């Protein structure tokens, strides 16, 4: 038998010892991560019913069938069972001075028949419906209330006030943890334990941010007496989450910045100047601005940790090249990591192309760029590794192959990670560690991403990085025209493709490959490719590329496409990010409804990279095309007619698909698109909290908590400055909670 030694106030008491739980239900709670009383206290309502008003029974008639929730108090006048199955029901009639009201129960009939006494006062709440012109409530929520001499009523839990709603999913339902049961359990727990929870913030922080005590917040978040009481409690609890979240970031940043020596690069670079002079275009103001920010960081003896953010096609690569030239002219190697082999390959070529024309390095050698990816032949690979070890490779471009054990850098002074969102923090940290191993100080780091992150968000996920933004597109770009086409109109599509190809432009066609059904999807893509090549465009040059091909095969196809030896490239999402082929002007996305919004934006960004007018065609099922053609800025809701003959998607999935397609039609602004995407998917999915190595957020909401985030961030960063080891007496509560609760996250980022 388990220990029963838990004191009445011990919030680490396992939930099974709580009244109403027991071992069976405890297992169900455990499935949801709820093991102790503490976990329960921190299991917050996802919503509240606002039932602050008690109506008189006489006034209910006008509320019948409005769908509005009402609460009334009355005494039990009659109890009876009537009808035969399946209409057999228990009817309880209650009344007050203004009238009577029948309550109907179709389930647990016998229980309800004997549950109440005639004359007993109860409070009930539910929706009023009318039956044969008479008001009634079916299966109301009920409280047995007490009325004292002065007519005050007490004992409301489910029928009056702000009623907390706790998530009731399948597991909970199976364990008969209904809404009311859950609330009863919570009432017990909150009353018994909330006042015993220890404070986790210092008085100073509490006072400066107008925060109520934690004990009050934990009570009020479950059982507030008013809307504002609820908001104040939630504010406090959100603040806590953000504060400790930002505290982690503050430590991460401090560790990178202050504690560690870095390289003070000389930023006057002849190579960089020559490169800029030789470019076929003028840098945009935004590019020049971020180059300055980067150079300024590189000059300092502290390690740089910078996020370079810029929408698809804004020209991040050339900015990276300039930083690389500074590093190699100072005698250091550069490690450049890209998420896919195709992209690594492309960068490798771009770098070579840009750098081959430059003067030799001071040792009389040209800049030596090497590529390291998974699928290379052994001899080549050995040669590359040797070049890296000896320091004769200046720029090493690769995939995550760069972080394998075998790779030993001679002296990496600059680490660049392209399309950072495709990597985890751990991979970034690992590449940095390798760099550090090679030079004994911390290398500078630039991470690049085209996923534009709303400002507040970059304070969260990338809160330990400094941010540079390229917020301007090269001038000569025409905006890409986006169209929707129904599946059934392939003739029109094929005609359009031919038009582009006749102008000697090139076309991409993308097929979705969803991980869960990879084989089926790939087969479909291959079959469609065969049809296109053999039946529809037998006269044109069509090729296929997908992730299952060897890197040599992929390389050859990309090379052919780049050099205009192909007209049409049929592809899976392997080309989603980064690919830069300015002569491609038509992007066709098959089954566009199956792609995520940011993914669609990325794919669309593969065209519109040159000076010709580009198009993106979203091919969708006919039902969806029909809805989008009624294009409007207000959300379109799915009518029953549109539910027929559409696929196996649920209504909410269809609604989301529609929103994604409409958003693509309405805007090409990466920031707006990211915001919608974030709303559709929620922050957890958008960033993958696991990937970022940061604690999960429960009550905090990155989309709504801007002000709280800023306030909490200020306090956290200030604390790390003023009392980095949390030694001050007033900070002991913070210290205790931080080390108790965030151990895992701490370990995680100490890797870095
Ligand atoms: P991304 O930011 O998406 O990585 P790239 O760096 O691949 O974008 O740049 C997209 C294309 O724009 C490339 O062909 C690049 O050479 C070109 N480019 C970069 N900067 C400019 C500029 N200032 N003016 C015109 N074209 C530019
Ligand atoms: Mg890029």
XYZ file of C-alpha atoms and ligand atoms in Angstrom:
780
model
C 0.000 0.000 0.000
C 1.185 3.468 -0.823
C 2.415 5.787 1.842
C -0.286 7.766 3.506
C 2.044 10.072 5.292
C 1.188 13.124 3.256
C 0.184 15.998 5.426
C -3.018 17.851 4.767
C -1.084 20.612 3.120
C 1.446 18.693 1.056
C 0.914 19.695 -2.542
C 2.985 16.766 -3.721
C 0.330 14.371 -2.447
C -0.537 11.901 -5.207
C -3.981 12.626 -6.604
C -5.321 9.182 -5.796
C -5.659 10.209 -2.161
C -7.991 13.057 -3.031
C -11.662 12.603 -2.279
C -13.433 11.499 -5.439
C -10.341 10.168 -7.215
C -8.926 6.849 -6.026
C -6.490 4.576 -7.878
C -8.566 4.007 -11.043
C -9.228 7.642 -11.762
C -5.677 8.495 -10.742
C -4.518 6.429 -13.709
C -6.655 8.482 -16.035
C -5.313 11.705 -14.602
C -1.789 10.347 -14.985
C -2.414 9.930 -18.703
C -2.731 13.690 -18.802
C 0.380 14.342 -16.796
C -1.546 14.966 -13.599
C 0.086 13.046 -10.798
C 0.123 15.252 -7.760
C -2.109 17.814 -6.160
C 0.231 20.400 -7.544
C -0.444 19.214 -11.075
C -4.163 19.435 -10.429
C -3.919 22.970 -9.095
C -2.084 23.856 -12.269
C -4.667 22.200 -14.477
C -6.543 25.345 -15.400
C -10.065 25.685 -16.773
C -10.075 26.124 -20.530
C -13.170 28.301 -20.260
C -15.825 29.556 -17.853
C -19.578 29.745 -17.915
C -20.763 33.136 -16.878
C -23.824 32.426 -14.741
C -23.780 35.336 -12.396
C -27.527 35.933 -12.598
C -30.305 33.869 -11.074
C -33.559 34.217 -13.006
C -37.059 33.767 -11.732
C -38.920 30.845 -13.196
C -41.650 33.152 -14.475
C -39.163 35.021 -16.646
C -37.923 31.927 -18.445
C -40.619 31.731 -21.062
C -39.089 34.465 -23.193
C -35.735 32.746 -23.086
C -36.967 29.451 -24.461
C -34.975 28.118 -27.407
C -32.585 31.076 -27.440
C -29.706 28.776 -26.548
C -28.861 30.991 -23.607
C -27.806 29.361 -20.384
C -29.954 30.282 -17.407
C -29.901 29.481 -13.720
C -32.866 29.300 -11.367
C -33.415 28.326 -7.767
C -36.543 26.490 -6.638
C -37.944 23.879 -4.296
C -38.737 20.388 -5.420
C -42.513 20.083 -5.864
C -42.919 16.723 -7.572
C -40.850 13.769 -8.749
C -42.147 11.153 -11.136
C -41.156 8.620 -13.781
C -43.278 8.652 -16.930
C -43.413 7.235 -20.459
C -41.963 4.039 -21.873
C -38.551 3.436 -23.441
C -36.980 5.153 -25.234
C -38.968 8.141 -24.042
C -39.036 6.954 -20.455
C -37.896 9.785 -18.260
C -37.757 11.146 -14.759
C -39.457 14.502 -14.314
C -38.681 16.723 -11.380
C -40.802 19.811 -11.032
C -39.367 22.748 -9.154
C -41.048 25.995 -8.339
C -40.532 29.468 -6.934
C -42.999 32.310 -6.269
C -43.326 33.033 -9.974
C -44.011 29.628 -11.435
C -42.956 26.035 -11.912
C -40.429 24.369 -14.198
C -40.103 20.714 -15.224
C -36.619 19.180 -15.357
C -36.276 16.114 -17.564
C -33.847 13.235 -17.190
C -33.538 10.503 -19.779
C -30.474 8.877 -18.271
C -29.875 7.520 -14.786
C -33.598 7.787 -14.277
C -33.653 5.807 -11.058
C -30.855 7.816 -9.575
C -32.652 11.101 -10.169
C -35.912 9.723 -8.852
C -34.400 9.090 -5.460
C -31.729 11.779 -5.375
C -33.903 14.631 -4.151
C -36.485 15.132 -1.388
C -39.755 16.927 -1.871
C -39.397 20.408 -0.440
C -35.637 20.477 -0.905
C -34.176 23.663 -2.459
C -31.989 23.161 -5.506
C -30.353 25.401 -8.059
C -30.363 24.312 -11.674
C -28.788 25.588 -14.821
C -29.128 24.779 -18.494
C -30.722 25.832 -21.735
C -34.451 26.381 -21.752
C -36.404 24.676 -24.447
C -40.118 24.662 -24.998
C -42.198 21.556 -25.397
C -45.904 21.816 -26.131
C -45.659 25.492 -25.311
C -44.192 24.831 -21.877
C -40.624 25.665 -20.759
C -38.380 22.870 -19.540
C -34.717 21.987 -19.054
C -33.278 18.639 -20.065
C -30.474 17.301 -17.858
C -29.646 20.568 -16.106
C -26.601 21.057 -13.922
C -27.748 20.900 -10.312
C -26.532 22.158 -6.949
C -28.102 21.336 -3.612
C -28.067 24.738 -2.038
C -28.800 26.020 1.424
C -31.019 28.937 2.221
C -30.500 30.655 5.575
C -32.950 32.777 7.627
C -32.064 35.955 5.759
C -32.731 34.185 2.428
C -29.034 34.049 1.470
C -28.289 31.074 -0.699
C -24.969 29.204 -0.447
C -23.509 26.053 -1.927
C -23.382 26.947 -5.624
C -20.793 25.040 -7.589
C -22.245 24.185 -10.979
C -25.093 26.621 -11.375
C -24.115 30.118 -10.354
C -21.086 32.340 -10.689
C -18.137 31.813 -13.007
C -18.257 28.113 -13.583
C -14.905 26.648 -14.592
C -14.896 24.213 -17.488
C -12.256 21.524 -17.531
C -11.407 19.648 -20.637
C -13.458 16.495 -20.808
C -12.021 14.222 -23.415
C -12.574 10.561 -24.098
C -10.281 9.341 -21.293
C -12.014 11.425 -18.680
C -15.442 10.410 -19.921
C -14.560 6.728 -19.766
C -13.463 7.185 -16.174
C -16.767 8.963 -15.497
C -14.889 12.095 -14.667
C -17.644 14.269 -16.001
C -17.690 18.000 -16.009
C -19.403 18.082 -12.627
C -17.186 15.435 -11.090
C -14.120 17.301 -12.271
C -15.394 20.521 -10.766
C -16.159 18.850 -7.445
C -12.670 17.382 -7.288
C -11.198 20.767 -8.071
C -13.276 22.427 -5.399
C -11.933 19.994 -2.814
C -8.353 20.386 -3.971
C -8.434 24.155 -4.227
C -10.038 24.580 -0.820
C -7.681 22.209 0.888
C -4.385 23.016 -0.806
C -4.274 26.292 -2.723
C -3.465 28.347 0.343
C -0.466 26.144 1.119
C 1.410 26.668 -2.118
C 4.704 28.469 -1.620
C 5.298 31.778 -3.330
C 7.713 31.600 -6.271
C 8.333 35.275 -7.019
C 10.044 37.891 -4.885
C 7.997 40.579 -3.192
C 9.727 43.139 -5.312
C 8.654 41.579 -8.568
C 5.151 41.058 -7.228
C 4.851 44.674 -6.186
C 6.337 46.155 -9.327
C 4.060 44.231 -11.606
C 0.876 44.452 -9.573
C 0.726 40.723 -9.120
C -1.516 39.025 -6.601
C -0.106 36.278 -4.343
C 0.208 32.868 -5.959
C -2.166 31.301 -3.434
C -4.906 33.744 -4.375
C -4.263 33.296 -8.064
C -4.499 29.524 -7.813
C -7.792 29.837 -6.013
C -9.294 32.473 -8.250
C -8.300 30.945 -11.545
C -10.512 27.975 -10.689
C -13.287 29.707 -8.783
C -13.394 33.414 -9.560
C -16.248 35.509 -8.270
C -16.143 37.897 -11.195
C -14.718 38.356 -14.626
C -12.038 40.686 -13.393
C -11.029 38.382 -10.567
C -10.530 35.687 -13.154
C -8.460 37.980 -15.375
C -6.262 39.118 -12.512
C -5.581 35.530 -11.527
C -4.791 34.524 -15.075
C -2.513 37.519 -15.464
C -0.493 36.405 -12.453
C -0.202 32.812 -13.671
C 0.719 33.840 -17.195
C 3.348 36.128 -15.765
C 4.872 33.197 -13.890
C 5.149 31.099 -17.013
C 6.685 33.868 -19.039
C 9.002 34.918 -16.260
C 10.610 31.509 -15.885
C 10.631 31.023 -19.619
C 12.477 34.289 -20.065
C 14.773 33.471 -17.171
C 15.968 30.423 -19.083
C 16.561 32.552 -22.144
C 18.357 35.169 -20.103
C 20.745 32.542 -18.768
C 21.256 31.075 -22.203
C 22.052 34.472 -23.612
C 24.329 35.419 -20.747
C 26.237 32.206 -21.079
C 26.843 32.890 -24.731
C 27.651 36.524 -24.339
C 29.460 37.379 -21.201
C 31.101 34.291 -19.895
C 32.763 33.308 -23.099
C 35.512 34.946 -25.064
C 34.990 35.186 -28.810
C 36.982 36.340 -31.803
C 37.530 40.048 -32.466
C 37.509 39.918 -36.266
C 39.056 42.657 -38.354
C 36.112 43.654 -40.458
C 37.914 45.528 -43.195
C 37.702 42.909 -45.905
C 39.134 43.347 -49.367
C 37.401 40.202 -50.526
C 34.027 41.418 -49.340
C 34.497 44.753 -51.052
C 35.454 43.072 -54.299
C 32.452 40.800 -54.044
C 30.046 43.678 -53.576
C 31.590 45.482 -56.546
C 31.248 42.433 -58.741
C 27.607 41.694 -57.948
C 25.212 42.001 -60.882
C 22.823 43.935 -58.636
C 22.906 46.630 -55.993
C 22.402 45.542 -52.407
C 19.161 46.746 -50.906
C 19.233 49.222 -48.018
C 18.003 46.477 -45.746
C 20.821 44.160 -46.810
C 23.412 46.866 -46.181
C 21.896 47.563 -42.798
C 22.047 43.969 -41.612
C 25.557 43.542 -42.992
C 26.574 46.444 -40.767
C 24.892 44.873 -37.757
C 26.654 41.611 -38.391
C 30.064 43.180 -39.010
C 29.702 45.202 -35.856
C 29.077 42.046 -33.853
C 31.985 40.266 -35.498
C 34.347 43.067 -34.563
C 33.603 42.661 -30.867
C 35.599 40.207 -28.746
C 32.352 38.576 -27.635
C 30.670 35.797 -29.562
C 27.944 36.857 -31.972
C 24.591 35.121 -31.773
C 22.385 36.586 -34.412
C 19.172 35.630 -36.096
C 18.990 36.853 -39.667
C 15.409 36.984 -40.680
C 14.137 37.850 -44.122
C 11.213 36.749 -46.203
C 11.644 34.243 -48.984
C 13.744 35.808 -51.734
C 14.886 38.823 -49.734
C 18.539 37.945 -50.392
C 19.962 36.449 -47.219
C 22.575 34.379 -48.994
C 24.681 37.270 -50.203
C 24.654 38.729 -46.689
C 25.957 35.414 -45.402
C 28.680 35.369 -48.041
C 29.966 38.740 -46.935
C 30.181 37.585 -43.335
C 31.991 34.477 -44.521
C 34.540 36.501 -46.433
C 35.328 38.542 -43.345
C 35.912 35.354 -41.392
C 38.148 33.677 -43.928
C 40.167 36.786 -44.525
C 40.900 36.681 -40.804
C 42.242 33.180 -41.326
C 39.269 31.203 -40.005
C 37.107 28.488 -41.459
C 33.375 28.893 -41.920
C 30.885 26.081 -41.359
C 27.622 26.558 -43.232
C 24.811 24.129 -42.467
C 21.676 23.711 -44.619
C 18.683 21.468 -43.951
C 18.642 19.458 -47.180
C 21.224 18.020 -49.532
C 19.732 19.840 -52.487
C 20.018 23.139 -50.709
C 23.552 22.451 -49.472
C 24.468 21.580 -53.009
C 22.938 24.797 -54.357
C 24.729 26.937 -51.803
C 27.972 25.178 -52.596
C 27.623 26.134 -56.235
C 26.515 29.671 -55.494
C 29.476 30.227 -53.200
C 31.877 28.834 -55.730
C 30.400 30.941 -58.469
C 30.594 34.139 -56.427
C 34.041 33.414 -55.006
C 35.879 32.041 -58.012
C 36.221 35.482 -59.471
C 37.756 36.940 -56.351
C 41.445 37.615 -55.791
C 43.453 34.970 -54.032
C 43.743 34.823 -50.302
C 46.915 36.111 -48.705
C 48.508 32.683 -48.865
C 48.168 32.853 -52.598
C 45.358 30.310 -52.710
C 41.806 30.789 -53.924
C 38.953 30.500 -51.466
C 38.433 26.794 -51.096
C 34.767 25.808 -50.744
C 33.970 22.182 -49.897
C 30.744 20.274 -49.696
C 29.990 17.630 -47.089
C 26.738 15.695 -47.379
C 25.539 12.207 -46.542
C 25.465 10.491 -49.903
C 29.006 11.185 -51.086
C 31.437 8.516 -52.280
C 33.962 7.363 -49.760
C 37.068 8.665 -51.473
C 35.595 12.103 -52.008
C 34.364 12.178 -48.470
C 37.766 11.271 -47.046
C 39.304 14.000 -49.127
C 36.815 16.582 -47.863
C 37.311 15.508 -44.252
C 41.061 15.788 -44.677
C 40.723 19.257 -46.148
C 38.565 20.281 -43.206
C 41.000 18.878 -40.653
C 44.052 20.467 -42.218
C 42.347 23.812 -42.513
C 42.803 23.927 -46.270
C 39.026 24.096 -46.692
C 37.889 27.674 -46.013
C 34.158 27.316 -46.374
C 32.522 24.028 -45.541
C 28.954 23.726 -46.734
C 26.932 20.750 -45.648
C 23.881 19.188 -44.150
C 23.783 17.869 -40.600
C 26.630 15.669 -41.848
C 28.725 18.547 -40.485
C 27.964 17.600 -36.911
C 28.940 13.958 -37.099
C 31.805 12.749 -34.983
C 34.219 12.225 -37.846
C 34.293 15.875 -38.760
C 37.201 17.706 -37.141
C 37.480 21.344 -37.985
C 40.839 23.092 -37.968
C 39.549 26.475 -36.858
C 35.916 27.406 -37.323
C 35.414 31.054 -36.479
C 31.952 31.476 -37.983
C 29.005 29.126 -37.982
C 26.044 29.832 -40.248
C 22.829 27.879 -40.183
C 20.432 28.329 -43.061
C 16.695 27.819 -42.597
C 17.178 27.515 -38.885
C 13.554 26.477 -38.316
C 14.400 23.135 -39.860
C 16.944 22.386 -37.161
C 16.654 21.958 -33.438
C 18.502 23.991 -30.868
C 20.531 20.885 -30.109
C 21.902 20.771 -33.637
C 22.802 24.427 -33.567
C 24.516 23.867 -30.215
C 26.398 20.864 -31.536
C 27.847 22.724 -34.497
C 28.874 25.561 -32.192
C 30.506 23.081 -29.869
C 32.533 21.624 -32.708
C 33.617 25.078 -33.730
C 34.585 25.912 -30.206
C 36.601 22.725 -29.882
C 38.649 23.799 -32.867
C 39.545 27.304 -31.717
C 39.146 27.188 -27.924
C 36.993 30.299 -27.978
C 33.378 30.543 -29.039
C 32.761 31.054 -32.747
C 30.322 33.653 -34.064
C 26.943 32.306 -35.085
C 24.378 33.485 -37.613
C 21.141 31.589 -37.984
C 19.011 32.445 -40.960
C 15.313 31.897 -41.366
C 12.635 32.795 -43.856
C 9.888 32.018 -41.383
C 9.035 35.523 -40.369
C 8.310 35.609 -36.715
C 6.064 38.215 -35.183
C 8.184 40.418 -32.994
C 6.806 39.180 -29.683
C 7.437 35.665 -30.770
C 11.030 36.228 -31.590
C 11.347 37.340 -27.995
C 10.259 33.892 -26.975
C 11.723 31.217 -29.199
C 14.700 33.248 -30.241
C 14.823 35.337 -27.109
C 18.493 34.565 -26.564
C 19.498 35.837 -29.991
C 19.940 39.302 -31.402
C 17.741 39.810 -34.403
C 18.471 41.379 -37.783
C 15.661 41.726 -40.269
C 15.827 42.206 -44.041
C 12.506 43.951 -44.425
C 12.752 44.890 -48.069
C 12.723 42.941 -51.310
C 15.082 43.597 -54.219
C 13.503 46.286 -56.355
C 13.155 44.587 -59.692
C 10.830 41.903 -58.398
C 7.298 41.636 -59.720
C 4.803 40.270 -57.257
C 3.798 36.691 -57.896
C 0.251 36.153 -59.126
C -1.527 33.434 -57.209
C -4.517 31.557 -58.627
C -6.699 28.688 -57.549
C -7.686 25.997 -60.034
C -10.008 23.056 -59.473
C -8.607 19.582 -60.111
C -11.082 19.051 -62.899
C -9.617 21.818 -65.059
C -6.298 20.234 -65.902
C -6.616 21.192 -69.561
C -6.501 24.844 -68.688
C -3.495 24.208 -66.496
C -1.599 22.320 -69.171
C -2.251 25.090 -71.640
C -0.855 27.639 -69.240
C 2.230 25.523 -68.628
C 2.895 25.365 -72.340
C 2.680 29.124 -72.614
C 5.396 29.587 -70.041
C 7.607 26.980 -71.629
C 7.170 28.526 -75.055
C 8.628 31.696 -73.587
C 11.612 29.529 -72.538
C 10.647 29.804 -68.928
C 10.490 26.833 -66.590
C 7.835 25.184 -64.469
C 7.700 23.391 -61.126
C 4.948 20.948 -60.201
C 4.844 19.946 -56.558
C 3.145 16.894 -55.090
C 2.553 16.530 -51.371
C 4.218 13.747 -49.479
C 2.749 13.393 -46.059
C 4.914 11.388 -43.736
C 2.218 9.017 -42.510
C 1.345 7.842 -45.990
C 4.696 8.368 -47.603
C 4.684 5.292 -49.811
C 1.244 5.908 -51.270
C 1.992 9.578 -51.847
C 5.299 8.900 -53.515
C 3.661 6.352 -55.767
C 1.030 8.908 -56.753
C 3.698 11.487 -57.500
C 5.666 9.037 -59.652
C 2.553 7.946 -61.542
C 1.532 11.494 -62.232
C 5.011 12.250 -63.434
C 4.820 9.340 -65.902
C 1.514 10.605 -67.242
C 2.826 14.132 -67.654
C 5.969 12.996 -69.389
C 4.511 10.311 -71.630
C 0.975 11.440 -72.339
C 0.609 15.138 -71.822
C 3.985 16.647 -72.620
C 5.751 13.983 -74.707
C 7.423 16.791 -76.646
C 8.840 18.527 -73.579
C 11.668 17.801 -71.169
C 10.167 16.625 -67.900
C 12.046 15.209 -64.916
C 11.237 14.027 -61.422
C 13.025 14.682 -58.153
C 12.199 13.333 -54.700
C 13.813 12.591 -51.368
C 14.319 8.892 -51.980
C 16.758 9.468 -54.833
C 20.501 9.311 -54.238
C 22.234 12.626 -53.843
C 23.961 12.138 -57.177
C 20.675 11.624 -58.967
C 19.148 14.635 -57.270
C 22.186 16.660 -58.069
C 22.001 15.797 -61.735
C 18.326 16.718 -62.018
C 18.798 20.048 -60.235
C 21.788 20.776 -62.403
C 19.783 20.045 -65.568
C 16.942 22.243 -64.412
C 19.234 25.063 -63.417
C 20.974 24.932 -66.801
C 17.679 24.925 -68.691
C 18.037 21.379 -69.962
C 14.567 20.705 -68.500
C 11.243 22.436 -68.955
C 9.265 20.923 -66.138
C 10.485 19.738 -62.777
C 8.076 17.459 -60.967
C 9.000 17.416 -57.333
C 8.003 16.614 -53.799
C 8.646 19.134 -51.079
C 12.385 18.436 -51.210
C 12.671 21.748 -52.998
C 10.544 23.564 -50.460
C 13.184 25.805 -49.007
C 15.952 27.873 -50.443
C 16.089 26.711 -54.073
C 16.934 29.644 -56.289
C 16.329 29.312 -60.018
C 15.305 32.685 -61.420
C 14.186 31.367 -64.808
C 11.405 29.297 -63.232
C 8.219 31.353 -63.415
C 5.390 28.936 -62.818
C 4.818 27.024 -59.608
C 2.020 24.482 -59.681
C 1.088 22.984 -56.324
C -1.043 19.867 -56.576
C -3.334 19.132 -53.620
C -2.556 22.542 -52.230
C -5.138 21.906 -49.507
C -2.816 19.375 -47.940
C 0.078 21.746 -47.361
C 0.665 23.975 -44.365
C 0.483 27.698 -44.940
C 4.144 28.473 -44.352
C 4.997 25.583 -46.610
C 2.827 27.010 -49.388
C 4.488 30.379 -48.941
C 7.924 28.793 -49.137
C 7.002 26.865 -52.256
C 5.575 29.952 -53.882
C 8.878 31.656 -53.076
C 10.635 29.338 -55.521
C 9.311 31.514 -58.349
C 9.366 35.266 -58.734
C 13.128 35.274 -58.301
C 13.910 36.877 -61.601
C 12.474 39.806 -63.518
C 9.696 37.928 -65.375
C 6.117 37.821 -64.152
C 5.658 34.642 -62.119
C 2.574 32.638 -61.166
C 1.664 30.225 -58.450
C -1.238 27.895 -59.182
C -2.910 26.156 -56.287
C -4.687 23.037 -57.463
C -7.467 22.046 -55.082
C -10.491 19.719 -55.066
C -13.490 21.167 -56.823
C -15.505 21.758 -53.655
C -12.730 23.899 -52.277
C -12.232 25.795 -55.512
C -15.924 26.604 -55.477
C -15.669 28.056 -52.004
C -12.607 30.130 -52.750
C -14.178 31.581 -55.860
C -16.736 33.214 -53.602
C -13.673 34.889 -52.248
C -14.323 37.188 -49.390
C -12.469 38.545 -46.469
C -15.010 37.303 -44.018
C -14.680 33.679 -43.102
C -16.727 31.405 -45.300
C -18.493 28.700 -43.413
C -19.092 25.317 -44.803
C -22.665 24.738 -45.775
C -24.097 21.239 -45.750
C -24.091 21.211 -49.554
C -20.337 21.504 -49.536
C -19.915 18.638 -47.150
C -21.074 16.115 -49.680
C -18.652 14.281 -51.877
C -15.661 15.989 -50.369
C -12.908 13.819 -49.001
C -12.412 12.389 -45.580
C -11.520 15.711 -43.978
C -13.425 16.860 -40.931
C -15.295 20.150 -41.080
C -12.712 21.996 -39.063
C -9.935 20.658 -41.283
C -11.825 21.848 -44.313
C -12.330 25.230 -42.756
C -8.616 25.447 -42.090
C -7.750 24.359 -45.614
C -10.022 27.076 -46.927
C -8.434 29.693 -44.697
C -4.970 28.682 -45.887
C -5.920 28.961 -49.545
C -7.699 32.300 -49.057
C -4.708 33.670 -47.185
C -2.417 32.675 -50.029
C -4.689 34.502 -52.447
C -4.890 37.595 -50.313
C -1.305 38.242 -49.344
C 2.300 37.508 -50.098
C 3.519 39.175 -46.928
C 5.443 36.567 -45.013
C 4.681 38.164 -41.670
C 0.936 38.072 -42.215
C 1.131 34.546 -43.475
C 3.121 33.424 -40.462
C 0.603 35.013 -38.153
C -2.331 33.224 -39.741
C -0.364 29.994 -39.765
C 0.400 30.422 -36.109
C -3.258 30.946 -35.322
C -4.301 27.912 -37.299
C -1.709 25.606 -35.856
C -1.055 27.022 -32.415
C 2.421 27.932 -31.182
C 3.325 24.443 -30.005
C 3.001 22.994 -33.449
C 4.346 26.058 -35.223
C 7.660 25.963 -33.434
C 7.737 22.580 -31.821
C 8.509 23.475 -28.235
C 10.399 20.240 -27.914
C 12.650 21.399 -30.676
C 13.354 24.734 -29.108
C 14.295 23.126 -25.806
C 12.041 25.464 -23.891
C 9.450 24.609 -21.281
C 5.889 24.047 -22.399
C 3.395 26.798 -21.864
C 0.045 26.023 -20.298
C -1.828 29.217 -19.598
C 0.457 31.546 -21.484
C -0.566 32.446 -25.007
C 2.041 33.864 -27.251
C -0.518 35.554 -29.446
C -2.251 37.422 -26.660
C 0.301 38.062 -23.970
C 2.493 40.676 -25.590
C 2.522 43.030 -22.633
C 3.039 40.290 -20.093
C 5.903 38.844 -22.110
C 7.640 42.194 -22.220
C 7.176 42.819 -18.483
C 8.287 39.321 -17.516
C 11.236 39.521 -19.853
C 12.373 42.780 -18.318
C 12.256 41.319 -14.814
C 13.988 38.098 -15.816
C 16.835 39.794 -17.648
C 17.224 42.296 -14.847
C 17.416 39.515 -12.295
C 20.120 37.672 -14.217
C 22.115 40.880 -14.337
C 21.683 41.886 -10.725
C 21.792 38.519 -8.969
C 23.043 35.946 -11.484
C 23.491 33.175 -8.931
C 20.201 33.940 -7.207
C 21.939 34.358 -3.884
C 19.926 37.232 -2.451
C 17.587 36.191 0.302
C 14.528 37.600 -1.434
C 15.308 35.538 -4.519
C 15.445 32.178 -2.773
C 11.862 31.373 -3.714
C 12.690 31.994 -7.359
C 15.804 29.906 -7.112
C 13.991 26.986 -5.538
C 11.239 26.889 -8.119
C 13.648 27.412 -10.995
C 15.839 24.475 -10.081
C 12.966 22.214 -9.039
C 10.768 22.732 -12.017
C 13.067 23.582 -14.842
C 15.860 21.094 -14.306
C 15.276 19.465 -17.660
C 15.279 22.648 -19.627
C 18.379 23.755 -17.777
C 20.262 20.594 -18.659
C 19.132 20.967 -22.188
C 20.599 24.350 -22.787
C 23.760 23.717 -20.888
C 24.664 21.482 -23.796
C 24.926 24.684 -25.808
P 16.633 34.043 -49.563
O 16.614 35.216 -48.657
O 15.252 33.478 -49.795
O 17.612 32.994 -49.142
P 18.405 34.380 -51.771
O 19.557 34.784 -50.961
O 18.397 32.999 -52.332
O 17.049 34.601 -50.975
O 18.220 35.455 -52.922
C 17.230 35.323 -53.916
C 17.718 35.819 -55.256
O 17.838 37.230 -55.254
C 19.089 35.313 -55.640
O 19.073 34.975 -57.010
C 20.010 36.476 -55.374
O 21.156 36.453 -56.189
C 19.117 37.644 -55.678
N 19.440 38.882 -54.977
C 19.947 39.005 -53.727
N 20.066 40.296 -53.379
C 19.607 41.028 -54.440
C 19.461 42.440 -54.690
N 19.831 43.336 -53.793
N 18.953 42.792 -55.878
C 18.577 41.875 -56.802
N 18.671 40.544 -56.614
C 19.199 40.118 -55.452
Mg 17.909 31.083 -48.655
